[in-house]
Structures are given as C-alpha cells and as structure tokens.
Steps between C-alpha positions, in 0.01 A plus 500: 500500500481855449254651229615809301246666309605639185415863412484716178800615313731738708325439819660301786340182585248479785633355830521105533227362686523152703203357667539261795389127447455207737572164391392282780169298509267365748586116428868569520475694835248248651778259576713776683193621681400124609859415618510814694158432658575141598842591624369805702221255682770232552722761689203673694577824298875530516547419127293798419765736462694278261174455321463876446862531381385208237211684389650840476802353306243316254294819440810739451666250272200478276460878475677618191618860354675535193603144487647482857320345799516617831634312787449462903788416727323515858572217771259310680680531816491867524144489400397276784706691743314809397169317552609398847580842601206652372283236683680572805419890448127392452498273809641792718227734346212250593664442858472885555158508405419248763600785775223703369386727238773788586768238458371386168484866373840550590617180345291595155708846548822295486415307214384798305827650583697183386305493166762722311772288610333186412408648137844598435628147615261316287547729208884469528493133518262458186718726307856376582388170442367541160693551189482564110772440261730407798455838673310500831239761587580758762284688766618775710244610776540679832266493786450880511367530129298149544328619826270754347385232209471176709411646856354837487281450176402162608366642852344770346326263233376301804375773708315638198343191446668425149411849363859596489611178354595631157748734650651189692514295199667806300766554768580122549525418123710820433729434762552139407552555133718796532735332714545188286801523227644211290877557353558831674184654358157588675156445459229779514124533490217721569174380649185703429269548835187607275537166331508293805193694642355402193584137585354572859184603354474170331556337834233697676245409221616134551419515876161672425408222248607249752282645766185534237550151373502373860187697602313405169606142506427464867117621445444292225638186660312584801187522320569168330592297812294662763179603306281280735617713804668216682815456665817451260685150519843514565583384170287774319661777732840376447452480109366874501806611718734328246333658202467866671875458600602398153305788346665761725851351468544448133440880379701603820789275419500594113501862600808439723682330240388760253685759736819309545535453135420868432792584705751280321358617173558868599849422633645348181284712237742769501789347673868566344858379522818702480379839516205436263730335209305197538109531574236217600166493344194232572183428363421321840120531575429493880156367454625208289762409776248524755271256319796256425574507875144439599452208259823360600368481866192336375707247325734451807184449702335256243812281482567501876814697425635318215455776237740715709810458256276579193347807683854626597630467123184656375526814720865559442497446108227777483678712726844471338400494129317812542806686551734670224807655519600779242878557438806303426678307792780430296607889505506510878852508648433297818675477809526192724539228252745347715355617828283190565704434832460842611113471442486173674658635806249773486208263616625597866182521742287510192534116470345474850153630392316339190235734463344597163385876476341443161756626251 
C-alpha cells in the first residue's frame, strides 16, 4: 500500500511512495517450469509458446505495486504463429546466403530494415497483453520513428565495433519507454549517454582483464605441465584450453551483463509517468545484478539446469524490488478501465512476433 510521509505543521505531506514487490518463489515456480519443460519436450517444442504464456503469467501475477498485482493475457497460439513466421524469415536469410556473400549482405540489410517493425510488433504485443488494476498497457509506435533507434543506430553501432553502442541503447530505450502508456497517460525517461560510456569502460576493463588472466594463466600452466620440454598430452592440452577459455569468458561475460544491467538502470532511474506527476527511482546496482546472473549461470550448470527456476525468481526479485514509485496512483483519472477489449484487439500483428527487446 502507499506510504505517506508526514511532515511538520503547516507543510504539505511528502508524496506517497510505493515499492514494487515480488511474491514468487523458486520452489513454487519449479512445478510450472518442470511441467513446461516436459510438455515442450513431448511436443517437440510446440508447447514452448504456451509455456512462455504460463511463465509470463506467473511472473506478472506475482509482481505487486500498491497492493495490486499485474497480469498477462497473451495466447500461446499467436506466439507459436509468430515463431513460425520468424523461423521462416531466418530460413530465407540462410537460403539467401547460400547463393553468395552479396546475397547474404542484401538479406542482412533487409533484416536490419525489418528490425524497427519487429520491435514495434513485439513491444505492442507485450504492452497490450499486460494489465494493472484491470487496465491494459498501451504502445503507440510508428516505423518512421522507430527506424533511427532500431535500424540506423544499430547499424552504426555494428560498424563502429560497439563504440556507438551507448547512443544506440539510449535511442532504443527512450523510444520504447516514451511510447508506452497506461490508462491514457504516457511514460517518459531520459537516458544518460556519459553514464553508459562509463559502463562501457567497465566492459573494456573486463575484456582486458580476461586477456591478461588468460595470458598469465596460460604461461603458468604451460610451465607446470611442460617443464620437461616434452610434447603435451591430449588431456593436458585440453585442460589448459578449458582453463584459458574459462578465465577469458568469465570477466567478459560479467562485463556484458554489467552493461546490459546499466542500460536498464539508466532507463528507470529518472523515468516518469503522467507528465512527471509520478516518478520512478531505483537503488539497482548493475554490478550486483551481473553477479547474480553469473552465479545463477553457475548454479544452472552445476545442477544440470534444475536451478533455473530459482535463478529466474532471484533475478526478477532483485530487479523489481529495486524500483520505487513516488506519487499517488489513487489521484489519477485513468482512461481505459473498461477498454480491455480494445487493448486486446490491439494485439494485431504484434502477436505474431514474440521478441523481447529488454524493457
């Protein structure tokens, strides 16, 4: 429920604050996850679309704000159709590359041009199938506005070998958030490029650290195993290759996870709703989130995948419970409380593509 901070005599009370909470648990989600896994295997992957609906419904339904839970209304059949169409597009791209490099480049260019449309479809589908207090979220996007964010900046980031990635991240996040709405009111955010370049510096350091550790570890292990100057055994060579790959991969993976978490943190840190009447804040730590995701990966590998439900709940709880909303939702004159059918019809072509652009 809302928390109103009382102030001194004659002063207006401070705005109400509501922190998001997550009530799910790994043990509870394990049953859903295991059922989804077994049915997906039994149906050769066909059930995976319905499994995703169950997963999203569980996580939305256990996300709470001001005493009310979110909900997800998507349908597995539309997700399955979207995956089949996406698979056909990828197959067409692979077929084009078989005719030569020029065809592959042309196909890649067409996919890049299609990226804004796919982003709009995905974001609209997710928004229109998520509700809070009986009101579905909205997404209003147009290709012309999405093109710079999802095609132009993505292409520039690729040709610059990632040096322009912060600009691409800012363009995509601001486009996405500013076109979302709820109850006839819109969201807003401002992403700091300098902050994202700071995160890029951390990524660069992680890459450098991985290289240094690999070099030093390789020299040390080489001295230990090959000190007699003989030829290495296949087992020794394989072990050294595994260790070197591990020490390279772990810092780099942590750095990439850190950057992704930093983008999310910068997106929500100064986000607002209804022309700033409600503001979001967060104590989210990208380094901690990267550590959570990395240890989750270790747990999943060590348990042959059985830790996956606890890993998903652990990451979701930290991300969601770091968010706080300042302002009173009860004062909003919401539109669309009876417009669920209109929002449901708004799935349109968005339901064909079940892509996640990392909101």
